[in-house]
PDB file of N, CA and C in Angstrom:
ATOM      1  N   MET A   1     125.273  -8.476  10.761  1.00  0.00           N
ATOM      2  CA  MET A   1     125.440  -8.341   9.329  1.00  0.00           C
ATOM      3  C   MET A   1     124.828  -7.006   8.882  1.00  0.00           C
ATOM      4  N   ILE A   2     125.582  -6.247   8.126  1.00  0.00           N
ATOM      5  CA  ILE A   2     125.136  -4.944   7.649  1.00  0.00           C
ATOM      6  C   ILE A   2     124.523  -5.120   6.260  1.00  0.00           C
ATOM      7  N   ALA A   3     123.300  -4.638   6.100  1.00  0.00           N
ATOM      8  CA  ALA A   3     122.631  -4.722   4.799  1.00  0.00           C
ATOM      9  C   ALA A   3     123.289  -3.756   3.821  1.00  0.00           C
ATOM     10  N   LEU A   4     123.444  -4.215   2.609  1.00  0.00           N
ATOM     11  CA  LEU A   4     124.023  -3.358   1.577  1.00  0.00           C
ATOM     12  C   LEU A   4     122.955  -2.416   1.045  1.00  0.00           C
ATOM     13  N   GLU A   5     123.304  -1.165   0.956  1.00  0.00           N
ATOM     14  CA  GLU A   5     122.366  -0.164   0.481  1.00  0.00           C
ATOM     15  C   GLU A   5     122.585   0.061  -1.007  1.00  0.00           C
ATOM     16  N   VAL A   6     121.506   0.001  -1.768  1.00  0.00           N
ATOM     17  CA  VAL A   6     121.585   0.159  -3.209  1.00  0.00           C
ATOM     18  C   VAL A   6     121.441   1.636  -3.541  1.00  0.00           C
ATOM     19  N   GLY A   7     122.292   2.105  -4.452  1.00  0.00           N
ATOM     20  CA  GLY A   7     122.264   3.515  -4.835  1.00  0.00           C
ATOM     21  C   GLY A   7     121.339   3.765  -6.010  1.00  0.00           C
ATOM     22  N   ASN A   8     121.782   4.560  -6.931  1.00  0.00           N
ATOM     23  CA  ASN A   8     121.000   4.969  -8.091  1.00  0.00           C
ATOM     24  C   ASN A   8     121.001   3.845  -9.125  1.00  0.00           C
ATOM     25  N   LEU A   9     119.807   3.385  -9.527  1.00  0.00           N
ATOM     26  CA  LEU A   9     119.700   2.288 -10.488  1.00  0.00           C
ATOM     27  C   LEU A   9     119.207   2.755 -11.855  1.00  0.00           C
ATOM     28  N   ASN A  10     119.333   4.032 -12.169  1.00  0.00           N
ATOM     29  CA  ASN A  10     118.877   4.537 -13.459  1.00  0.00           C
ATOM     30  C   ASN A  10     119.632   3.899 -14.621  1.00  0.00           C
ATOM     31  N   GLY A  11     120.898   3.649 -14.459  1.00  0.00           N
ATOM     32  CA  GLY A  11     121.688   3.020 -15.516  1.00  0.00           C
ATOM     33  C   GLY A  11     121.236   1.608 -15.796  1.00  0.00           C
ATOM     34  N   LEU A  12     120.861   0.878 -14.767  1.00  0.00           N
ATOM     35  CA  LEU A  12     120.400  -0.498 -14.936  1.00  0.00           C
ATOM     36  C   LEU A  12     119.053  -0.536 -15.647  1.00  0.00           C
ATOM     37  N   ILE A  13     118.182   0.386 -15.305  1.00  0.00           N
ATOM     38  CA  ILE A  13     116.874   0.447 -15.971  1.00  0.00           C
ATOM     39  C   ILE A  13     117.049   0.827 -17.442  1.00  0.00           C
ATOM     40  N   PHE A  14     117.936   1.767 -17.726  1.00  0.00           N
ATOM     41  CA  PHE A  14     118.220   2.139 -19.113  1.00  0.00           C
ATOM     42  C   PHE A  14     118.789   0.961 -19.886  1.00  0.00           C
ATOM     43  N   PHE A  15     119.650   0.159 -19.245  1.00  0.00           N
ATOM     44  CA  PHE A  15     120.233  -1.027 -19.875  1.00  0.00           C
ATOM     45  C   PHE A  15     119.150  -2.034 -20.230  1.00  0.00           C
ATOM     46  N   PHE A  16     118.218  -2.287 -19.313  1.00  0.00           N
ATOM     47  CA  PHE A  16     117.124  -3.219 -19.591  1.00  0.00           C
ATOM     48  C   PHE A  16     116.241  -2.697 -20.724  1.00  0.00           C
ATOM     49  N   LEU A  17     115.964  -1.405 -20.724  1.00  0.00           N
ATOM     50  CA  LEU A  17     115.147  -0.828 -21.800  1.00  0.00           C
ATOM     51  C   LEU A  17     115.860  -0.938 -23.143  1.00  0.00           C
ATOM     52  N   LEU A  18     117.171  -0.761 -23.139  1.00  0.00           N
ATOM     53  CA  LEU A  18     117.947  -0.893 -24.364  1.00  0.00           C
ATOM     54  C   LEU A  18     117.913  -2.325 -24.877  1.00  0.00           C
ATOM     55  N   ILE A  19     117.999  -3.293 -23.983  1.00  0.00           N
ATOM     56  CA  ILE A  19     117.924  -4.697 -24.386  1.00  0.00           C
ATOM     57  C   ILE A  19     116.528  -5.036 -24.903  1.00  0.00           C
ATOM     58  N   MET A  20     115.490  -4.460 -24.295  1.00  0.00           N
ATOM     59  CA  MET A  20     114.120  -4.758 -24.712  1.00  0.00           C
ATOM     60  C   MET A  20     113.794  -4.164 -26.071  1.00  0.00           C
ATOM     61  N   PHE A  21     114.158  -2.903 -26.308  1.00  0.00           N
ATOM     62  CA  PHE A  21     113.697  -2.206 -27.498  1.00  0.00           C
ATOM     63  C   PHE A  21     114.768  -1.976 -28.558  1.00  0.00           C
ATOM     64  N   GLY A  22     116.039  -2.185 -28.253  1.00  0.00           N
ATOM     65  CA  GLY A  22     117.115  -1.917 -29.214  1.00  0.00           C
ATOM     66  C   GLY A  22     117.120  -2.861 -30.407  1.00  0.00           C
ATOM     67  N   PRO A  23     117.277  -4.166 -30.184  1.00  0.00           N
ATOM     68  CA  PRO A  23     117.326  -5.096 -31.321  1.00  0.00           C
ATOM     69  C   PRO A  23     116.047  -5.139 -32.160  1.00  0.00           C
ATOM     70  N   PRO A  24     114.841  -5.110 -31.548  1.00  0.00           N
ATOM     71  CA  PRO A  24     113.661  -5.080 -32.424  1.00  0.00           C
ATOM     72  C   PRO A  24     113.596  -3.822 -33.285  1.00  0.00           C
ATOM     73  N   LEU A  25     114.039  -2.705 -32.741  1.00  0.00           N
ATOM     74  CA  LEU A  25     114.048  -1.472 -33.519  1.00  0.00           C
ATOM     75  C   LEU A  25     115.037  -1.584 -34.685  1.00  0.00           C
ATOM     76  N   LEU A  26     116.217  -2.130 -34.421  1.00  0.00           N
ATOM     77  CA  LEU A  26     117.206  -2.301 -35.495  1.00  0.00           C
ATOM     78  C   LEU A  26     116.712  -3.289 -36.552  1.00  0.00           C
ATOM     79  N   LEU A  27     116.098  -4.398 -36.129  1.00  0.00           N
ATOM     80  CA  LEU A  27     115.574  -5.364 -37.097  1.00  0.00           C
ATOM     81  C   LEU A  27     114.462  -4.745 -37.938  1.00  0.00           C
ATOM     82  N   GLY A  28     113.630  -3.909 -37.332  1.00  0.00           N
ATOM     83  CA  GLY A  28     112.580  -3.230 -38.086  1.00  0.00           C
ATOM     84  C   GLY A  28     113.146  -2.249 -39.105  1.00  0.00           C
ATOM     85  N   VAL A  29     114.183  -1.531 -38.716  1.00  0.00           N
ATOM     86  CA  VAL A  29     114.819  -0.585 -39.650  1.00  0.00           C
ATOM     87  C   VAL A  29     115.481  -1.345 -40.791  1.00  0.00           C
ATOM     88  N   PHE A  30     116.181  -2.435 -40.484  1.00  0.00           N
ATOM     89  CA  PHE A  30     116.803  -3.240 -41.536  1.00  0.00           C
ATOM     90  C   PHE A  30     115.744  -3.838 -42.455  1.00  0.00           C
ATOM     91  N   GLY A  31     114.601  -4.243 -41.894  1.00  0.00           N
ATOM     92  CA  GLY A  31     113.511  -4.769 -42.708  1.00  0.00           C
ATOM     93  C   GLY A  31     112.973  -3.715 -43.659  1.00  0.00           C
ATOM     94  N   ALA A  32     112.865  -2.479 -43.186  1.00  0.00           N
ATOM     95  CA  ALA A  32     112.387  -1.400 -44.047  1.00  0.00           C
ATOM     96  C   ALA A  32     113.385  -1.086 -45.159  1.00  0.00           C
ATOM     97  N   ILE A  33     114.676  -1.205 -44.864  1.00  0.00           N
ATOM     98  CA  ILE A  33     115.703  -0.955 -45.871  1.00  0.00           C
ATOM     99  C   ILE A  33     115.714  -2.058 -46.916  1.00  0.00           C
ATOM    100  N   VAL A  34     115.571  -3.310 -46.476  1.00  0.00           N
ATOM    101  CA  VAL A  34     115.659  -4.470 -47.373  1.00  0.00           C
ATOM    102  C   VAL A  34     114.359  -4.669 -48.159  1.00  0.00           C
ATOM    103  N   ARG A  35     113.297  -4.020 -47.749  1.00  0.00           N
ATOM    104  CA  ARG A  35     111.957  -4.257 -48.304  1.00  0.00           C
ATOM    105  C   ARG A  35     111.887  -4.100 -49.824  1.00  0.00           C
ATOM    106  N   LYS A  36     112.590  -3.120 -50.379  1.00  0.00           N
ATOM    107  CA  LYS A  36     112.521  -2.887 -51.829  1.00  0.00           C
ATOM    108  C   LYS A  36     113.169  -4.025 -52.619  1.00  0.00           C
ATOM    109  N   ASN A  37     114.299  -4.518 -52.137  1.00  0.00           N
ATOM    110  CA  ASN A  37     115.026  -5.545 -52.886  1.00  0.00           C
ATOM    111  C   ASN A  37     114.476  -6.948 -52.653  1.00  0.00           C
ATOM    112  N   SER A  38     114.072  -7.243 -51.422  1.00  0.00           N
ATOM    113  CA  SER A  38     113.641  -8.596 -51.097  1.00  0.00           C
ATOM    114  C   SER A  38     112.497  -8.547 -50.074  1.00  0.00           C
ATOM    115  N   PRO A  39     111.270  -8.601 -50.553  1.00  0.00           N
ATOM    116  CA  PRO A  39     110.134  -8.519 -49.632  1.00  0.00           C
ATOM    117  C   PRO A  39     110.047  -9.704 -48.662  1.00  0.00           C
ATOM    118  N   LYS A  40     110.469 -10.882 -49.098  1.00  0.00           N
ATOM    119  CA  LYS A  40     110.414 -12.059 -48.217  1.00  0.00           C
ATOM    120  C   LYS A  40     111.399 -11.915 -47.060  1.00  0.00           C
ATOM    121  N   ALA A  41     112.581 -11.418 -47.345  1.00  0.00           N
ATOM    122  CA  ALA A  41     113.573 -11.216 -46.284  1.00  0.00           C
ATOM    123  C   ALA A  41     113.096 -10.134 -45.313  1.00  0.00           C
ATOM    124  N   ALA A  42     112.436  -9.116 -45.842  1.00  0.00           N
ATOM    125  CA  ALA A  42     111.909  -8.062 -44.977  1.00  0.00           C
ATOM    126  C   ALA A  42     110.834  -8.619 -44.058  1.00  0.00           C
ATOM    127  N   LYS A  43     109.991  -9.509 -44.577  1.00  0.00           N
ATOM    128  CA  LYS A  43     108.948 -10.112 -43.754  1.00  0.00           C
ATOM    129  C   LYS A  43     109.559 -10.949 -42.635  1.00  0.00           C
ATOM    130  N   VAL A  44     110.626 -11.671 -42.936  1.00  0.00           N
ATOM    131  CA  VAL A  44     111.317 -12.471 -41.916  1.00  0.00           C
ATOM    132  C   VAL A  44     111.915 -11.560 -40.847  1.00  0.00           C
ATOM    133  N   LEU A  45     112.501 -10.445 -41.260  1.00  0.00           N
ATOM    134  CA  LEU A  45     113.083  -9.513 -40.292  1.00  0.00           C
ATOM    135  C   LEU A  45     112.004  -8.893 -39.404  1.00  0.00           C
ATOM    136  N   TYR A  46     110.844  -8.580 -39.983  1.00  0.00           N
ATOM    137  CA  TYR A  46     109.749  -8.036 -39.186  1.00  0.00           C
ATOM    138  C   TYR A  46     109.253  -9.065 -38.168  1.00  0.00           C
ATOM    139  N   ILE A  47     109.132 -10.313 -38.590  1.00  0.00           N
ATOM    140  CA  ILE A  47     108.680 -11.367 -37.668  1.00  0.00           C
ATOM    141  C   ILE A  47     109.684 -11.560 -36.546  1.00  0.00           C
ATOM    142  N   LEU A  48     110.978 -11.558 -36.878  1.00  0.00           N
ATOM    143  CA  LEU A  48     112.013 -11.679 -35.848  1.00  0.00           C
ATOM    144  C   LEU A  48     111.968 -10.497 -34.879  1.00  0.00           C
ATOM    145  N   ALA A  49     111.715  -9.318 -35.397  1.00  0.00           N
ATOM    146  CA  ALA A  49     111.634  -8.138 -34.532  1.00  0.00           C
ATOM    147  C   ALA A  49     110.483  -8.267 -33.543  1.00  0.00           C
ATOM    148  N   VAL A  50     109.326  -8.715 -34.013  1.00  0.00           N
ATOM    149  CA  VAL A  50     108.171  -8.862 -33.122  1.00  0.00           C
ATOM    150  C   VAL A  50     108.409  -9.955 -32.097  1.00  0.00           C
ATOM    151  N   LEU A  51     108.990 -11.071 -32.517  1.00  0.00           N
ATOM    152  CA  LEU A  51     109.276 -12.154 -31.569  1.00  0.00           C
ATOM    153  C   LEU A  51     110.284 -11.710 -30.513  1.00  0.00           C
ATOM    154  N   TYR A  52     111.330 -11.006 -30.938  1.00  0.00           N
ATOM    155  CA  TYR A  52     112.327 -10.522 -29.984  1.00  0.00           C
ATOM    156  C   TYR A  52     111.705  -9.536 -29.000  1.00  0.00           C
ATOM    157  N   LEU A  53     110.805  -8.695 -29.509  1.00  0.00           N
ATOM    158  CA  LEU A  53     110.138  -7.728 -28.639  1.00  0.00           C
ATOM    159  C   LEU A  53     109.270  -8.444 -27.604  1.00  0.00           C
ATOM    160  N   LEU A  54     108.526  -9.454 -28.023  1.00  0.00           N
ATOM    161  CA  LEU A  54     107.686 -10.192 -27.081  1.00  0.00           C
ATOM    162  C   LEU A  54     108.517 -10.909 -26.023  1.00  0.00           C
ATOM    163  N   VAL A  55     109.580 -11.554 -26.441  1.00  0.00           N
ATOM    164  CA  VAL A  55     110.435 -12.255 -25.483  1.00  0.00           C
ATOM    165  C   VAL A  55     111.165 -11.268 -24.582  1.00  0.00           C
ATOM    166  N   GLY A  56     111.658 -10.173 -25.160  1.00  0.00           N
ATOM    167  CA  GLY A  56     112.354  -9.162 -24.374  1.00  0.00           C
ATOM    168  C   GLY A  56     111.446  -8.513 -23.343  1.00  0.00           C
ATOM    169  N   LEU A  57     110.215  -8.213 -23.744  1.00  0.00           N
ATOM    170  CA  LEU A  57     109.275  -7.626 -22.782  1.00  0.00           C
ATOM    171  C   LEU A  57     108.917  -8.623 -21.698  1.00  0.00           C
ATOM    172  N   GLY A  58     108.862  -9.894 -22.046  1.00  0.00           N
ATOM    173  CA  GLY A  58     108.534 -10.897 -21.041  1.00  0.00           C
ATOM    174  C   GLY A  58     109.647 -11.100 -20.031  1.00  0.00           C
ATOM    175  N   ILE A  59     110.862 -11.271 -20.519  1.00  0.00           N
ATOM    176  CA  ILE A  59     111.996 -11.562 -19.627  1.00  0.00           C
ATOM    177  C   ILE A  59     112.461 -10.303 -18.905  1.00  0.00           C
ATOM    178  N   CYS A  60     112.769  -9.256 -19.632  1.00  0.00           N
ATOM    179  CA  CYS A  60     113.257  -8.031 -18.994  1.00  0.00           C
ATOM    180  C   CYS A  60     112.161  -7.343 -18.201  1.00  0.00           C
ATOM    181  N   GLY A  61     110.933  -7.431 -18.686  1.00  0.00           N
ATOM    182  CA  GLY A  61     109.830  -6.836 -17.953  1.00  0.00           C
ATOM    183  C   GLY A  61     109.607  -7.506 -16.607  1.00  0.00           C
ATOM    184  N   SER A  62     109.771  -8.827 -16.585  1.00  0.00           N
ATOM    185  CA  SER A  62     109.616  -9.523 -15.306  1.00  0.00           C
ATOM    186  C   SER A  62     110.779  -9.209 -14.367  1.00  0.00           C
ATOM    187  N   LEU A  63     111.952  -8.952 -14.905  1.00  0.00           N
ATOM    188  CA  LEU A  63     113.102  -8.583 -14.071  1.00  0.00           C
ATOM    189  C   LEU A  63     112.927  -7.180 -13.498  1.00  0.00           C
ATOM    190  N   MET A  64     112.259  -6.294 -14.247  1.00  0.00           N
ATOM    191  CA  MET A  64     112.094  -4.919 -13.780  1.00  0.00           C
ATOM    192  C   MET A  64     111.005  -4.785 -12.728  1.00  0.00           C
ATOM    193  N   VAL A  65     110.098  -5.746 -12.684  1.00  0.00           N
ATOM    194  CA  VAL A  65     109.007  -5.665 -11.705  1.00  0.00           C
ATOM    195  C   VAL A  65     109.514  -6.152 -10.418  1.00  0.00           C
TER     196      VAL A  65
END
């Protein structure tokens, strides 16, 4: 049996980083935009961003190690 050789994985690492930091960054930006009109909705968006970041760092971070 011939072992498969893995090539360049830079794209996969970039994909994991995008999944980890993309949605929390977007939720934070949306929270900052909504903050003037609805402070309660902005607070919910900030909490969702932090929760997504914690879960994303846990799951994707464990996959990257």
